[in-house]
């Protein structure tokens, strides 16, 4: 027997409601954002590094989320004695993400690096800064003179905007 034409809309309505309820039972991703300072991640607020090529290497465990956007932000203070052509290379998971000279960092001490999708798929972030510092053409004289240093300041952080994975009950 064929369904009655006036009952067809009720059947369609019942299926639609069932689909909505099934979707709700699966869970819905909730948008959120969070910033983690170095202190939140177990590192000191500010750090000082001395020497012509003393790197900083930090590891962060990343949350299990659907990342929409993320940034690793560094705030650096190079020594006033450094040659403006001294430079810093910034790496994320062993890939060069940016390079800044001391002259650029004196104008804007904040370097914000976008996080790629592979950061979340790996589950961790390895952030590294490799400096190439000098004052004059004589590195031995520079080392005895002092002034070959840089600082990482408290505004350094990871910022994430993400959708939390739905929780199934």
Coordinates of N, CA and C in Angstrom, one line a residue:
X1 N 0.8 -1.2 0.0 CA 0.0 0.0 0.0 C 0.9 1.2 0.0
X2 N 0.6 2.2 -0.8 CA 1.3 3.4 -0.9 C 1.0 4.4 0.2
X3 N 2.0 5.2 0.7 CA 1.7 6.1 1.8 C 0.7 7.2 1.3
X4 N -0.1 7.6 2.2 CA -1.1 8.6 1.9 C -0.4 9.9 1.7
X5 N -0.8 10.7 0.6 CA -0.1 11.9 0.3 C 0.0 12.9 1.5
X6 N -1.0 12.9 2.4 CA -1.0 13.9 3.5 C -0.1 13.4 4.6
X7 N 0.3 12.1 4.6 CA 1.2 11.6 5.7 C 2.6 11.7 5.3
X8 N 2.9 11.9 4.0 CA 4.3 12.0 3.6 C 5.1 13.1 4.3
X9 N 4.5 14.3 4.4 CA 5.3 15.4 5.1 C 5.6 15.0 6.6
X10 N 4.7 14.3 7.3 CA 5.0 13.9 8.6 C 6.2 12.9 8.7
X11 N 6.2 12.0 7.7 CA 7.3 11.0 7.6 C 8.6 11.7 7.4
X12 N 8.6 12.7 6.5 CA 9.8 13.5 6.2 C 10.3 14.3 7.4
X13 N 9.3 14.9 8.1 CA 9.6 15.6 9.4 C 10.2 14.7 10.4
X14 N 9.7 13.5 10.6 CA 10.2 12.6 11.6 C 11.7 12.2 11.2
X15 N 12.0 12.0 10.0 CA 13.3 11.6 9.5 C 14.3 12.8 9.8
X16 N 13.8 14.0 9.5 CA 14.6 15.2 9.7 C 15.0 15.4 11.2
X17 N 14.0 15.2 12.1 CA 14.2 15.3 13.5 C 15.2 14.2 14.0
X18 N 15.0 13.0 13.4 CA 15.9 11.9 13.8 C 17.4 12.3 13.4
X19 N 17.6 12.9 12.2 CA 18.9 13.2 11.7 C 19.5 14.3 12.7
X20 N 18.7 15.3 13.0 CA 19.2 16.3 13.9 C 19.6 15.8 15.3
X21 N 18.8 14.9 15.8 CA 19.1 14.2 17.1 C 20.4 13.4 17.0
X22 N 20.5 12.7 15.9 CA 21.7 11.8 15.7 C 23.0 12.7 15.6
X23 N 22.9 13.8 14.9 CA 24.0 14.8 14.8 C 24.4 15.3 16.2
X24 N 23.4 15.7 17.0 CA 23.6 16.2 18.3 C 24.2 15.2 19.2
X25 N 23.8 13.9 19.1 CA 24.4 12.9 19.9 C 25.8 12.6 19.6
X26 N 26.3 12.9 18.4 CA 27.7 12.7 18.0 C 28.6 13.7 18.6
X27 N 28.0 14.9 19.0 CA 28.9 15.9 19.5 C 29.1 17.0 18.5
X28 N 29.2 18.2 19.0 CA 29.5 19.3 18.1 C 30.8 20.0 18.5
X29 N 31.7 20.3 17.6 CA 32.9 21.0 17.9 C 32.6 22.4 18.5
X30 N 33.4 22.7 19.6 CA 33.2 24.0 20.2 C 34.4 24.9 19.9
X31 N 34.2 26.1 19.4 CA 35.3 26.9 19.1 C 35.9 27.5 20.4
X32 N 37.2 27.6 20.5 CA 37.8 28.2 21.6 C 39.2 28.7 21.2
X33 N 39.8 29.6 22.1 CA 41.1 30.0 21.8 C 41.9 30.1 23.1
X34 N 43.2 29.9 23.0 CA 44.0 29.8 24.3 C 45.4 30.3 23.9
X35 N 46.0 31.0 24.9 CA 47.4 31.4 24.8 C 48.2 30.9 25.9
X36 N 49.3 30.3 25.6 CA 50.2 29.7 26.7 C 51.5 30.4 26.7
X37 N 51.8 31.0 27.9 CA 53.1 31.7 28.0 C 54.2 30.6 28.2
X38 N 55.4 31.1 28.2 CA 56.5 30.2 28.4 C 56.4 29.6 29.8
X39 N 56.0 30.4 30.8 CA 55.8 29.9 32.2 C 54.8 28.8 32.2
X40 N 53.7 29.0 31.5 CA 52.6 28.0 31.4 C 53.2 26.6 30.9
X41 N 54.2 26.7 30.1 CA 54.7 25.5 29.4 C 56.0 25.0 30.2
X42 N 56.2 25.6 31.4 CA 57.3 25.0 32.2 C 58.7 25.7 32.0
X43 N 58.7 26.8 31.3 CA 60.0 27.5 31.1 C 60.0 28.8 31.9
X44 N 61.1 29.4 32.2 CA 61.1 30.7 32.9 C 60.5 31.8 32.0
X45 N 59.9 32.9 32.7 CA 59.3 34.0 32.0 C 60.3 34.7 31.0
X46 N 61.5 34.9 31.5 CA 62.5 35.6 30.7 C 63.8 34.7 30.8
X47 N 64.5 34.7 29.7 CA 65.8 33.9 29.6 C 66.8 34.8 28.9
X48 N 68.1 34.6 29.3 CA 69.2 35.3 28.8 C 70.2 34.3 28.2
X49 N 70.6 34.5 27.0 CA 71.6 33.6 26.3 C 72.8 34.4 25.9
X50 N 74.0 33.9 26.3 CA 75.2 34.5 26.0 C 76.0 33.7 25.0
X51 N 76.7 34.4 24.1 CA 77.6 33.8 23.2 C 77.2 34.1 21.7
X52 N 78.1 33.9 20.8 CA 77.8 34.3 19.4 C 76.8 33.4 18.7
X53 N 76.6 32.2 19.2 CA 75.7 31.2 18.5 C 75.0 30.3 19.5
X54 N 74.6 30.8 20.6 CA 73.9 30.0 21.6 C 72.4 29.8 21.2
X55 N 72.0 28.7 20.8 CA 70.6 28.5 20.4 C 69.7 28.3 21.6
X56 N 68.4 28.5 21.3 CA 67.3 28.2 22.2 C 66.5 27.1 21.5
X57 N 66.2 26.0 22.2 CA 65.4 24.9 21.7 C 64.4 24.5 22.7
X58 N 63.1 24.6 22.4 CA 62.1 24.3 23.3 C 61.1 23.3 22.7
X59 N 60.5 22.5 23.5 CA 59.5 21.5 23.0 C 58.2 21.7 23.7
X60 N 57.1 21.7 23.0 CA 55.8 21.9 23.6 C 54.9 20.7 23.1
X61 N 54.2 20.1 24.0 CA 53.2 19.1 23.6 C 51.9 19.9 23.2
X62 N 51.4 19.5 22.1 CA 50.2 20.3 21.6 C 48.9 19.5 22.0
X63 N 47.9 20.3 22.3 CA 46.6 19.6 22.6 C 46.0 18.9 21.4
X64 N 45.1 17.9 21.7 CA 44.4 17.2 20.6 C 43.2 18.0 20.3
X65 N 43.3 18.9 19.3 CA 42.2 19.8 18.9 C 42.3 19.9 17.4
X66 N 41.2 20.4 16.8 CA 41.2 20.8 15.4 C 41.6 22.2 15.3
X67 N 42.9 22.5 15.0 CA 43.4 23.8 15.0 C 42.9 24.6 13.8
X68 N 42.3 25.8 14.1 CA 41.9 26.7 13.0 C 43.0 27.6 12.7
X69 N 43.8 28.1 13.7 CA 44.8 29.0 13.5 C 45.7 29.0 14.7
X70 N 47.0 29.1 14.5 CA 48.0 29.1 15.6 C 49.2 29.9 15.3
X71 N 49.8 30.5 16.4 CA 51.0 31.2 16.2 C 52.0 31.0 17.4
X72 N 53.3 30.9 17.0 CA 54.3 30.9 18.0 C 54.9 32.3 18.0
X73 N 54.8 33.0 19.1 CA 55.3 34.4 19.1 C 56.5 34.5 20.1
X74 N 57.6 35.1 19.5 CA 58.8 35.3 20.3 C 58.9 36.8 20.5
X75 N 59.3 37.2 21.7 CA 59.7 38.6 21.9 C 61.2 38.5 22.3
X76 N 62.1 39.2 21.5 CA 63.5 39.1 21.8 C 64.1 40.5 22.1
X77 N 65.1 40.5 22.9 CA 65.8 41.8 23.2 C 67.3 41.5 22.9
X78 N 67.8 41.9 21.7 CA 69.2 41.8 21.4 C 70.0 42.8 22.2
X79 N 71.2 42.4 22.5 CA 72.2 43.3 23.2 C 72.3 44.6 22.4
X80 N 72.5 45.7 23.1 CA 72.7 47.0 22.4 C 74.0 47.1 21.7
X81 N 75.0 46.2 22.1 CA 76.3 46.2 21.5 C 76.4 45.5 20.2
X82 N 75.4 44.7 19.9 CA 75.4 43.8 18.7 C 75.4 44.6 17.4
X83 N 76.1 44.1 16.4 CA 76.1 44.7 15.1 C 74.7 44.5 14.5
X84 N 74.1 45.6 13.8 CA 72.8 45.4 13.3 C 72.6 44.3 12.2
X85 N 73.7 43.9 11.7 CA 73.6 42.8 10.7 C 73.6 41.4 11.3
X86 N 73.9 41.3 12.6 CA 73.7 40.0 13.3 C 72.3 39.5 13.0
X87 N 72.1 38.2 13.0 CA 70.7 37.8 12.7 C 70.3 36.5 13.5
X88 N 69.0 36.3 13.5 CA 68.4 35.2 14.2 C 67.6 34.4 13.1
X89 N 67.7 33.0 13.2 CA 66.9 32.2 12.4 C 65.9 31.5 13.3
X90 N 64.6 31.4 12.9 CA 63.5 30.8 13.7 C 63.1 29.6 13.0
X91 N 63.0 28.5 13.7 CA 62.6 27.2 13.1 C 61.4 26.6 13.9
X92 N 60.5 26.0 13.2 CA 59.4 25.3 13.7 C 59.4 23.9 13.2
X93 N 59.5 22.9 14.1 CA 59.7 21.5 13.7 C 60.8 21.3 12.6
X94 N 61.9 21.9 12.9 CA 63.1 21.8 12.1 C 63.0 22.4 10.7
X95 N 62.0 23.2 10.5 CA 61.8 24.0 9.2 C 62.0 25.5 9.4
X96 N 62.8 26.1 8.6 CA 63.0 27.5 8.7 C 61.7 28.3 8.5
X97 N 61.3 29.0 9.6 CA 60.1 29.8 9.5 C 60.3 31.3 9.2
X98 N 61.4 31.8 9.7 CA 61.7 33.2 9.5 C 63.1 33.5 9.8
X99 N 63.6 34.6 9.4 CA 64.9 35.1 9.7 C 64.8 36.6 9.9
X100 N 65.4 37.1 11.0 CA 65.4 38.5 11.3 C 66.7 39.0 11.7
X101 N 67.1 40.2 11.3 CA 68.3 40.9 11.7 C 68.1 41.6 13.0
X102 N 69.2 41.9 13.7 CA 69.1 42.7 14.9 C 68.5 44.1 14.6
X103 N 68.9 44.7 13.5 CA 68.3 45.9 13.1 C 66.7 45.8 13.0
X104 N 66.2 44.8 12.5 CA 64.8 44.6 12.4 C 64.2 44.4 13.8
X105 N 64.9 43.6 14.6 CA 64.3 43.3 16.0 C 64.4 44.5 16.9
X106 N 65.3 45.5 16.6 CA 65.3 46.7 17.4 C 64.1 47.6 17.0
X107 N 63.6 47.5 15.8 CA 62.4 48.2 15.4 C 61.1 47.5 15.9
X108 N 61.1 46.2 15.9 CA 59.9 45.4 16.3 C 60.5 44.1 16.9
X109 N 60.4 44.0 18.2 CA 61.0 42.9 19.0 C 60.2 41.6 18.9
X110 N 59.0 41.7 18.4 CA 58.0 40.6 18.4 C 58.1 39.9 17.0
X111 N 58.3 38.6 17.0 CA 58.3 37.8 15.8 C 57.2 36.7 16.0
X112 N 56.2 36.8 15.1 CA 55.0 35.9 15.2 C 55.0 35.0 14.0
X113 N 55.1 33.7 14.3 CA 55.2 32.6 13.3 C 54.0 31.8 13.2
X114 N 53.3 31.7 12.1 CA 52.1 30.9 12.0 C 52.5 29.4 12.1
X115 N 51.6 28.7 12.8 CA 51.8 27.2 12.9 C 51.1 26.5 11.8
X116 N 51.8 25.5 11.2 CA 51.2 24.8 10.1 C 50.4 23.6 10.6
X117 N 49.7 23.0 9.7 CA 48.8 21.8 10.1 C 49.6 20.6 10.6
X118 N 50.9 20.5 10.1 CA 51.7 19.3 10.5 C 52.0 19.4 12.0
X119 N 52.0 20.6 12.6 CA 52.3 20.7 14.0 C 51.3 20.0 14.8
X120 N 50.0 20.1 14.5 CA 49.0 19.4 15.2 C 49.0 17.9 14.9
X121 N 49.3 17.5 13.7 CA 49.3 16.1 13.4 C 50.5 15.4 14.1
X122 N 51.5 16.1 14.4 CA 52.7 15.5 15.1 C 52.4 15.4 16.6
X123 N 51.6 16.3 17.1 CA 51.3 16.3 18.5 C 52.3 17.0 19.4
X124 N 53.3 17.6 18.8 CA 54.3 18.4 19.5 C 54.8 19.5 18.6
X125 N 55.4 20.5 19.2 CA 56.1 21.6 18.5 C 57.5 21.7 19.0
X126 N 58.4 21.7 18.1 CA 59.8 22.0 18.5 C 60.2 23.3 17.9
X127 N 60.3 24.3 18.8 CA 60.6 25.7 18.3 C 62.1 26.0 18.7
X128 N 62.8 26.5 17.7 CA 64.2 26.7 17.9 C 64.6 28.1 17.3
X129 N 65.5 28.8 18.0 CA 66.1 30.0 17.6 C 67.6 29.8 17.5
X130 N 68.2 30.1 16.3 CA 69.6 30.0 16.1 C 70.1 31.4 15.8
X131 N 70.9 32.0 16.7 CA 71.5 33.3 16.5 C 72.8 33.2 15.8
X132 N 73.2 34.2 15.1 CA 74.5 34.5 14.5 C 74.9 35.9 14.9
X133 N 75.6 36.0 16.1 CA 75.8 37.3 16.7 C 77.3 37.7 16.5
X134 N 77.5 39.0 16.3 CA 78.8 39.6 16.3 C 78.7 41.1 16.6
X135 N 79.8 41.7 17.0 CA 79.9 43.1 17.2 C 80.8 43.7 16.2
X136 N 82.0 43.1 16.0 CA 83.0 43.6 15.0 C 83.3 42.4 14.1
X137 N 84.3 42.6 13.3 CA 84.8 41.5 12.5 C 85.7 40.5 13.2
X138 N 86.1 40.8 14.5 CA 86.9 40.0 15.3 C 86.1 39.3 16.4
X139 N 85.7 38.1 16.2 CA 84.8 37.4 17.1 C 85.5 37.1 18.5
X140 N 86.9 36.9 18.4 CA 87.6 36.7 19.7 C 87.6 37.9 20.5
X141 N 87.8 39.1 19.9 CA 87.7 40.4 20.6 C 86.3 40.6 21.1
X142 N 85.3 40.2 20.3 CA 83.9 40.4 20.7 C 83.5 39.6 22.0
X143 N 84.1 38.4 22.0 CA 83.8 37.5 23.2 C 84.4 38.0 24.4
X144 N 85.6 38.6 24.4 CA 86.2 39.1 25.6 C 85.6 40.4 26.0
X145 N 85.0 41.1 25.1 CA 84.4 42.4 25.3 C 83.1 42.3 26.1
X146 N 82.4 41.2 25.8 CA 81.0 41.1 26.4 C 80.0 41.7 25.4
X147 N 78.8 41.5 25.6 CA 77.8 42.1 24.8 C 77.2 41.2 23.7
X148 N 77.7 39.9 23.7 CA 77.2 39.0 22.7 C 76.1 38.2 23.5
X149 N 74.9 38.8 23.5 CA 73.8 38.1 24.2 C 72.5 38.6 23.7
X150 N 71.5 37.8 24.0 CA 70.1 38.2 23.7 C 69.2 37.6 24.7
X151 N 68.0 38.3 24.9 CA 67.1 37.8 25.9 C 65.7 37.4 25.2
X152 N 65.1 36.4 25.8 CA 63.7 36.1 25.4 C 62.8 36.6 26.5
X153 N 61.8 37.4 26.1 CA 61.0 38.1 27.1 C 59.7 37.5 27.3
X154 N 59.0 38.0 28.3 CA 57.8 37.3 28.9 C 56.6 37.3 27.9
X155 N 56.6 38.1 26.8 CA 55.5 38.1 25.9 C 55.6 36.9 24.9
X156 N 56.6 36.1 25.0 CA 56.8 34.9 24.1 C 55.7 33.9 24.5
X157 N 55.0 33.3 23.5 CA 53.9 32.4 23.8 C 53.4 31.7 22.6
X158 N 52.6 30.7 22.8 CA 51.9 30.0 21.8 C 50.4 30.4 21.9
X159 N 49.8 30.8 20.8 CA 48.4 31.1 20.8 C 47.7 30.2 19.8
X160 N 46.6 29.6 20.2 CA 45.8 28.7 19.3 C 44.4 29.1 19.3
X161 N 43.8 29.0 18.1 CA 42.3 29.1 18.0 C 41.9 27.8 17.4
X162 N 41.0 27.1 18.0 CA 40.7 25.7 17.7 C 39.3 25.3 18.0
X163 N 38.9 24.2 17.4 CA 37.6 23.5 17.8 C 38.0 22.3 18.5
X164 N 37.5 22.2 19.7 CA 37.7 21.0 20.5 C 37.1 19.8 19.9
X165 N 37.8 18.7 19.9 CA 37.2 17.5 19.4 C 35.9 17.1 20.1
X166 N 34.8 16.7 19.5 CA 33.6 16.3 20.2 C 33.8 15.2 21.2
X167 N 33.1 15.2 22.3 CA 33.2 14.2 23.3 C 32.0 13.2 23.0
X168 N 32.3 12.0 22.9 CA 31.2 11.0 22.7 C 30.9 10.4 24.1
X169 N 29.6 10.2 24.4 CA 29.2 9.7 25.7 C 28.6 8.3 25.5

